[in-house]
mmCIF file of C-alpha atoms in Angstrom:
data_model
loop_
_atom_site.group_PDB
_atom_site.id
_atom_site.type_symbol
_atom_site.label_atom_id
_atom_site.label_comp_id
_atom_site.label_asym_id
_atom_site.label_seq_id
_atom_site.Cartn_x
_atom_site.Cartn_y
_atom_site.Cartn_z
ATOM 1 C CA MET A 13 -19.806 -21.058 -0.958
ATOM 2 C CA THR A 14 -21.929 -24.036 0.473
ATOM 3 C CA GLY A 15 -25.236 -24.693 -1.668
ATOM 4 C CA SER A 16 -27.491 -23.341 -0.251
ATOM 5 C CA VAL A 17 -25.729 -20.247 0.831
ATOM 6 C CA GLY A 18 -25.177 -20.453 -3.195
ATOM 7 C CA LEU A 19 -28.825 -20.927 -4.682
ATOM 8 C CA TYR A 20 -29.815 -18.464 -2.124
ATOM 9 C CA ILE A 21 -28.385 -15.662 -4.737
ATOM 10 C CA MET A 22 -28.549 -17.127 -7.426
ATOM 11 C CA LYS A 23 -31.813 -16.610 -6.198
ATOM 12 C CA LYS A 24 -31.292 -12.852 -5.493
ATOM 13 C CA ILE A 25 -28.825 -12.962 -9.099
ATOM 14 C CA GLN A 26 -32.588 -13.731 -11.328
ATOM 15 C CA LYS A 27 -34.980 -11.761 -8.955
ATOM 16 C CA ARG A 28 -32.854 -8.675 -10.193
ATOM 17 C CA GLY A 29 -33.039 -9.335 -13.105
ATOM 18 C CA VAL A 30 -28.709 -9.903 -13.798
ATOM 19 C CA LYS A 31 -27.659 -10.425 -17.450
ATOM 20 C CA LEU A 32 -24.235 -11.956 -17.695
ATOM 21 C CA GLU A 33 -21.914 -11.454 -21.314
ATOM 22 C CA LYS A 34 -18.833 -12.615 -22.567
ATOM 23 C CA LEU A 35 -17.030 -9.240 -22.400
ATOM 24 C CA ILE A 36 -13.590 -10.553 -23.704
ATOM 25 C CA GLU A 37 -15.737 -10.948 -26.663
ATOM 26 C CA LYS A 38 -16.372 -7.173 -26.701
ATOM 27 C CA SER A 39 -13.706 -5.265 -29.367
ATOM 28 C CA CYS A 40 -11.242 -2.857 -28.396
ATOM 29 C CA LEU A 41 -13.352 -0.145 -28.531
ATOM 30 C CA ASP A 42 -16.893 -1.813 -27.165
ATOM 31 C CA PHE A 43 -14.874 -2.885 -24.257
ATOM 32 C CA THR A 44 -13.456 0.244 -23.445
ATOM 33 C CA ALA A 45 -16.733 2.349 -23.619
ATOM 34 C CA ALA A 46 -18.669 -0.112 -21.184
ATOM 35 C CA LEU A 47 -15.475 0.064 -18.774
ATOM 36 C CA ALA A 48 -15.975 4.010 -18.840
ATOM 37 C CA SER A 49 -19.981 3.029 -18.458
ATOM 38 C CA LYS A 50 -21.591 3.243 -14.980
ATOM 39 C CA ALA A 51 -22.174 -0.726 -16.312
ATOM 40 C CA PRO A 52 -20.387 -2.636 -12.905
ATOM 41 C CA VAL A 53 -18.895 -4.288 -14.869
ATOM 42 C CA PRO A 54 -16.055 -4.904 -16.662
ATOM 43 C CA GLY A 55 -14.016 -2.663 -14.041
ATOM 44 C CA GLY A 56 -10.653 -2.917 -12.522
ATOM 45 C CA GLY A 57 -10.034 -6.528 -12.401
ATOM 46 C CA GLY A 58 -11.406 -7.104 -15.481
ATOM 47 C CA ALA A 59 -8.999 -4.042 -16.726
ATOM 48 C CA ALA A 60 -6.123 -5.544 -14.827
ATOM 49 C CA ALA A 61 -6.358 -9.209 -16.542
ATOM 50 C CA LEU A 62 -6.876 -7.697 -19.963
ATOM 51 C CA ALA A 63 -3.691 -5.508 -19.116
ATOM 52 C CA GLY A 64 -1.746 -8.253 -17.900
ATOM 53 C CA ALA A 65 -3.541 -11.107 -20.876
ATOM 54 C CA LEU A 66 -1.868 -8.200 -23.101
ATOM 55 C CA GLY A 67 1.755 -7.668 -21.388
ATOM 56 C CA THR A 68 1.737 -11.807 -21.525
ATOM 57 C CA ALA A 69 1.272 -11.620 -25.364
ATOM 58 C CA LEU A 70 3.692 -9.074 -26.055
ATOM 59 C CA GLY A 71 6.548 -12.228 -24.391
ATOM 60 C CA THR A 72 4.822 -14.141 -26.918
ATOM 61 C CA MET A 73 5.303 -12.079 -29.851
ATOM 62 C CA ALA A 74 9.020 -11.723 -28.765
ATOM 63 C CA ALA A 75 9.388 -15.799 -28.859
ATOM 64 C CA ASN A 76 7.695 -16.098 -31.942
ATOM 65 C CA PHE A 77 10.642 -13.876 -33.715
ATOM 66 C CA THR A 78 12.928 -15.771 -31.658
ATOM 67 C CA ALA A 79 11.897 -19.191 -32.654
ATOM 68 C CA GLY A 80 13.680 -20.936 -35.744
ATOM 69 C CA LYS A 81 16.049 -17.899 -35.999
ATOM 70 C CA LYS A 82 19.892 -19.035 -36.449
ATOM 71 C CA LYS A 83 21.491 -16.937 -34.193
ATOM 72 C CA TYR A 84 19.291 -18.010 -31.118
ATOM 73 C CA ALA A 85 19.037 -21.927 -31.932
ATOM 74 C CA ALA A 86 20.390 -22.234 -28.630
ATOM 75 C CA TYR A 87 17.677 -21.214 -26.800
ATOM 76 C CA GLU A 88 15.166 -22.972 -29.276
ATOM 77 C CA ALA A 89 14.256 -25.532 -26.674
ATOM 78 C CA ASP A 90 13.863 -22.936 -23.575
ATOM 79 C CA ILE A 91 11.444 -20.779 -26.632
ATOM 80 C CA GLN A 92 9.379 -23.666 -27.305
ATOM 81 C CA VAL A 93 8.848 -24.410 -23.621
ATOM 82 C CA ILE A 94 7.974 -20.168 -23.026
ATOM 83 C CA LEU A 95 5.207 -20.187 -26.127
ATOM 84 C CA GLN A 96 3.301 -22.548 -24.639
ATOM 85 C CA LYS A 97 3.382 -21.328 -20.767
ATOM 86 C CA THR A 98 2.777 -17.438 -22.351
ATOM 87 C CA ALA A 99 0.092 -18.831 -24.433
ATOM 88 C CA ARG A 100 -1.320 -20.927 -21.345
ATOM 89 C CA ILE A 101 -1.146 -17.827 -19.353
ATOM 90 C CA GLN A 102 -2.910 -15.313 -22.236
ATOM 91 C CA ASN A 103 -5.779 -17.520 -22.248
ATOM 92 C CA ARG A 104 -6.712 -17.579 -19.001
ATOM 93 C CA LEU A 105 -6.377 -14.332 -18.258
ATOM 94 C CA LEU A 106 -8.787 -13.438 -21.181
ATOM 95 C CA ALA A 107 -10.861 -16.228 -19.419
ATOM 96 C CA LEU A 108 -10.301 -14.831 -15.709
ATOM 97 C CA VAL A 109 -11.745 -10.666 -17.355
ATOM 98 C CA ASP A 110 -14.742 -12.784 -17.527
ATOM 99 C CA GLU A 111 -15.213 -14.805 -14.178
ATOM 100 C CA ASP A 112 -14.507 -11.931 -12.141
ATOM 101 C CA ALA A 113 -16.946 -10.229 -14.231
ATOM 102 C CA GLU A 114 -19.169 -13.122 -13.016
ATOM 103 C CA ALA A 115 -18.234 -13.000 -9.271
ATOM 104 C CA PHE A 116 -19.738 -9.547 -8.645
ATOM 105 C CA ALA A 117 -22.729 -9.817 -9.383
ATOM 106 C CA PRO A 118 -23.166 -12.358 -6.232
ATOM 107 C CA LEU A 119 -21.362 -9.668 -4.370
ATOM 108 C CA SER A 120 -23.619 -6.816 -5.660
ATOM 109 C CA ALA A 121 -26.701 -9.164 -4.788
ATOM 110 C CA ALA A 122 -25.043 -10.129 -1.374
ATOM 111 C CA TYR A 123 -25.324 -6.352 -0.060
ATOM 112 C CA ALA A 124 -28.549 -5.859 -1.691
ATOM 113 C CA ILE A 125 -29.497 -7.870 1.342
ATOM 114 C CA PRO A 126 -30.906 -6.188 4.128
ATOM 115 C CA LYS A 127 -28.800 -5.423 6.765
ATOM 116 C CA ASP A 128 -31.480 -7.544 9.305
ATOM 117 C CA ALA A 129 -31.607 -10.586 7.948
ATOM 118 C CA PRO A 130 -29.818 -13.287 9.116
ATOM 119 C CA GLU A 131 -28.483 -15.258 6.449
ATOM 120 C CA ARG A 132 -26.890 -11.849 4.775
ATOM 121 C CA ALA A 133 -23.122 -12.066 6.814
ATOM 122 C CA GLU A 134 -23.242 -15.627 5.739
ATOM 123 C CA VAL A 135 -23.290 -14.383 2.740
ATOM 124 C CA LEU A 136 -22.277 -12.095 1.962
ATOM 125 C CA GLU A 137 -18.839 -13.628 3.467
ATOM 126 C CA ALA A 138 -19.125 -16.118 0.729
ATOM 127 C CA ALA A 139 -19.766 -13.734 -1.683
ATOM 128 C CA ALA A 140 -16.812 -11.452 -0.719
ATOM 129 C CA LEU A 141 -14.640 -14.588 -0.469
ATOM 130 C CA LYS A 142 -15.084 -16.016 -3.861
ATOM 131 C CA ALA A 143 -14.719 -12.364 -5.300
ATOM 132 C CA CYS A 144 -11.354 -12.911 -4.631
ATOM 133 C CA GLN A 145 -10.472 -15.704 -6.281
ATOM 134 C CA ALA A 146 -10.400 -14.225 -9.794
ATOM 135 C CA PRO A 147 -7.577 -11.404 -8.624
ATOM 136 C CA LEU A 148 -6.048 -13.434 -7.225
ATOM 137 C CA GLU A 149 -4.868 -16.307 -9.804
ATOM 138 C CA MET A 150 -4.609 -13.227 -11.731
ATOM 139 C CA ALA A 151 -1.944 -11.958 -9.291
ATOM 140 C CA ALA A 152 -0.129 -15.363 -9.688
ATOM 141 C CA LEU A 153 -0.624 -15.989 -13.172
ATOM 142 C CA CYS A 154 1.183 -11.908 -13.871
ATOM 143 C CA GLY A 155 3.909 -12.393 -11.955
ATOM 144 C CA GLU A 156 4.730 -16.463 -13.962
ATOM 145 C CA ALA A 157 4.692 -13.217 -17.051
ATOM 146 C CA VAL A 158 6.756 -11.190 -15.501
ATOM 147 C CA GLY A 159 8.970 -14.868 -14.962
ATOM 148 C CA LEU A 160 8.921 -15.254 -18.192
ATOM 149 C CA LEU A 161 9.836 -12.156 -19.468
ATOM 150 C CA GLU A 162 13.101 -12.071 -18.013
ATOM 151 C CA GLU A 163 13.767 -15.153 -19.590
ATOM 152 C CA LEU A 164 13.193 -13.370 -22.774
ATOM 153 C CA LEU A 165 15.538 -9.971 -22.079
ATOM 154 C CA GLU A 166 18.228 -12.742 -22.561
ATOM 155 C CA LYS A 167 17.252 -15.712 -24.819
ATOM 156 C CA GLY A 168 15.038 -13.235 -26.815
ATOM 157 C CA SER A 169 15.590 -11.441 -30.388
ATOM 158 C CA VAL A 170 16.703 -7.886 -29.620
ATOM 159 C CA LEU A 171 14.624 -6.472 -31.814
ATOM 160 C CA LEU A 172 12.245 -7.351 -29.756
ATOM 161 C CA LEU A 173 13.523 -5.671 -26.417
ATOM 162 C CA SER A 174 10.996 -3.010 -26.749
ATOM 163 C CA ASP A 175 8.448 -5.082 -25.750
ATOM 164 C CA VAL A 176 9.728 -7.610 -23.516
ATOM 165 C CA GLY A 177 9.988 -4.215 -21.391
ATOM 166 C CA CYS A 178 6.576 -3.309 -22.121
ATOM 167 C CA GLY A 179 5.214 -6.388 -21.059
ATOM 168 C CA ALA A 180 7.042 -6.539 -18.305
ATOM 169 C CA LEU A 181 5.090 -3.224 -17.076
ATOM 170 C CA LEU A 182 2.851 -4.466 -18.101
ATOM 171 C CA CYS A 183 2.940 -7.440 -16.354
ATOM 172 C CA GLY A 184 3.536 -5.979 -13.351
ATOM 173 C CA ALA A 185 1.291 -3.222 -13.743
ATOM 174 C CA ALA A 186 -2.066 -5.795 -14.069
ATOM 175 C CA LEU A 187 -0.529 -7.739 -10.423
ATOM 176 C CA GLU A 188 -0.203 -4.139 -8.708
ATOM 177 C CA SER A 189 -4.536 -3.296 -10.298
ATOM 178 C CA ALA A 190 -5.162 -6.954 -9.028
ATOM 179 C CA ALA A 191 -3.435 -6.923 -5.682
ATOM 180 C CA LEU A 192 -6.303 -4.290 -4.778
ATOM 181 C CA ASN A 193 -8.820 -5.674 -5.980
ATOM 182 C CA VAL A 194 -8.852 -8.983 -3.760
ATOM 183 C CA PHE A 195 -7.377 -6.038 -0.639
ATOM 184 C CA ILE A 196 -11.517 -4.627 -1.799
ATOM 185 C CA ASN A 197 -12.284 -7.892 -0.662
ATOM 186 C CA THR A 198 -10.398 -8.748 1.728
ATOM 187 C CA GLY A 199 -11.277 -6.129 3.488
ATOM 188 C CA THR A 200 -14.401 -6.607 3.792
ATOM 189 C CA LEU A 201 -13.844 -10.092 5.115
ATOM 190 C CA GLN A 202 -15.382 -11.439 8.488
ATOM 191 C CA ASN A 203 -12.858 -13.791 8.934
ATOM 192 C CA ARG A 204 -10.422 -12.397 9.924
ATOM 193 C CA GLU A 205 -7.001 -14.913 9.617
ATOM 194 C CA GLN A 206 -8.593 -15.981 6.514
ATOM 195 C CA ALA A 207 -8.618 -12.775 5.312
ATOM 196 C CA HIS A 208 -5.150 -11.751 5.713
ATOM 197 C CA ALA A 209 -3.537 -15.542 4.623
ATOM 198 C CA VAL A 210 -4.845 -14.317 1.556
ATOM 199 C CA GLU A 211 -3.629 -10.710 1.958
ATOM 200 C CA ALA A 212 0.192 -12.613 2.557
ATOM 201 C CA GLU A 213 -0.318 -14.308 -0.852
ATOM 202 C CA VAL A 214 -0.458 -11.601 -2.621
ATOM 203 C CA ASP A 215 1.967 -9.503 -0.796
ATOM 204 C CA ALA A 216 4.287 -11.928 -1.563
ATOM 205 C CA LEU A 217 3.603 -12.369 -4.935
ATOM 206 C CA ARG A 218 3.834 -8.132 -5.415
ATOM 207 C CA GLU A 219 6.911 -8.450 -3.541
ATOM 208 C CA GLN A 220 8.856 -11.108 -5.955
ATOM 209 C CA TYR A 221 7.572 -9.465 -9.289
ATOM 210 C CA VAL A 222 6.703 -6.016 -9.177
ATOM 211 C CA PRO A 223 10.232 -4.619 -8.341
ATOM 212 C CA LYS A 224 11.278 -7.620 -10.859
ATOM 213 C CA ALA A 225 9.195 -6.522 -13.906
ATOM 214 C CA ALA A 226 10.334 -2.370 -13.133
ATOM 215 C CA ALA A 227 14.320 -3.987 -13.411
ATOM 216 C CA ILE A 228 13.454 -5.692 -16.200
ATOM 217 C CA ALA A 229 11.716 -2.243 -18.029
ATOM 218 C CA GLU A 230 15.481 -0.127 -16.986
ATOM 219 C CA THR A 231 17.789 -2.625 -18.193
ATOM 220 C CA VAL A 232 15.588 -2.262 -21.176
ATOM 221 C CA ARG A 233 15.774 1.218 -21.473
ATOM 222 C CA ARG A 234 19.523 1.066 -20.445
ATOM 223 C CA ARG A 235 20.598 -1.326 -23.593
ATOM 224 C CA VAL A 236 17.791 0.793 -26.128
ATOM 225 C CA ARG A 237 19.526 3.965 -24.552
ATOM 226 C CA LYS A 238 23.408 2.500 -24.914
ATOM 227 C CA GLU A 239 23.388 3.248 -21.756
ATOM 228 C CA GLY A 240 25.110 -0.092 -21.069
#
């Protein structure tokens, strides 16, 4: 986003009195109430990031219960690496709850610019592209989390098997949800080449990790029901 465009948007936000608060610091009850309200944020993007963080946290829990156990000593080094990675992913996804909300204000301000204003197209294009960034990162992080949960399926404590499956389903759903939040914004971009490039990046993540998340959950289902 250029300096002039960014300055224009910030003036619009200030004029409209938009006040941003840390959504992730709300209680579960307050966050859910805010999500259900007429407030523009949090929305699908924030919900996707939170779902991905919860799914990743289940992986962290499974790794924590595995770490230090004699039965899984052969995997101890791998489990420690998983713990480091899931902590990073989880924290970043939580931060993206607010970053996604923060990107909405400039986009909303851009849409409010009169249609005959000469700067509208440039401002709207920049704001829409900016709004793609948080959900795009969410999708990538959720995919990474699915890969770690797949590893935990084989290396984690069997006592946490169902949690690994639940984590995979949450991360897979969060990835798909984040993708929808990318597509709603790429659909408005005038630069179609750039739009298609962003969409292709998201589709690649969907194709790689969503089926993998479902396969993890199916494996867990078979194992807990002792079907093989």
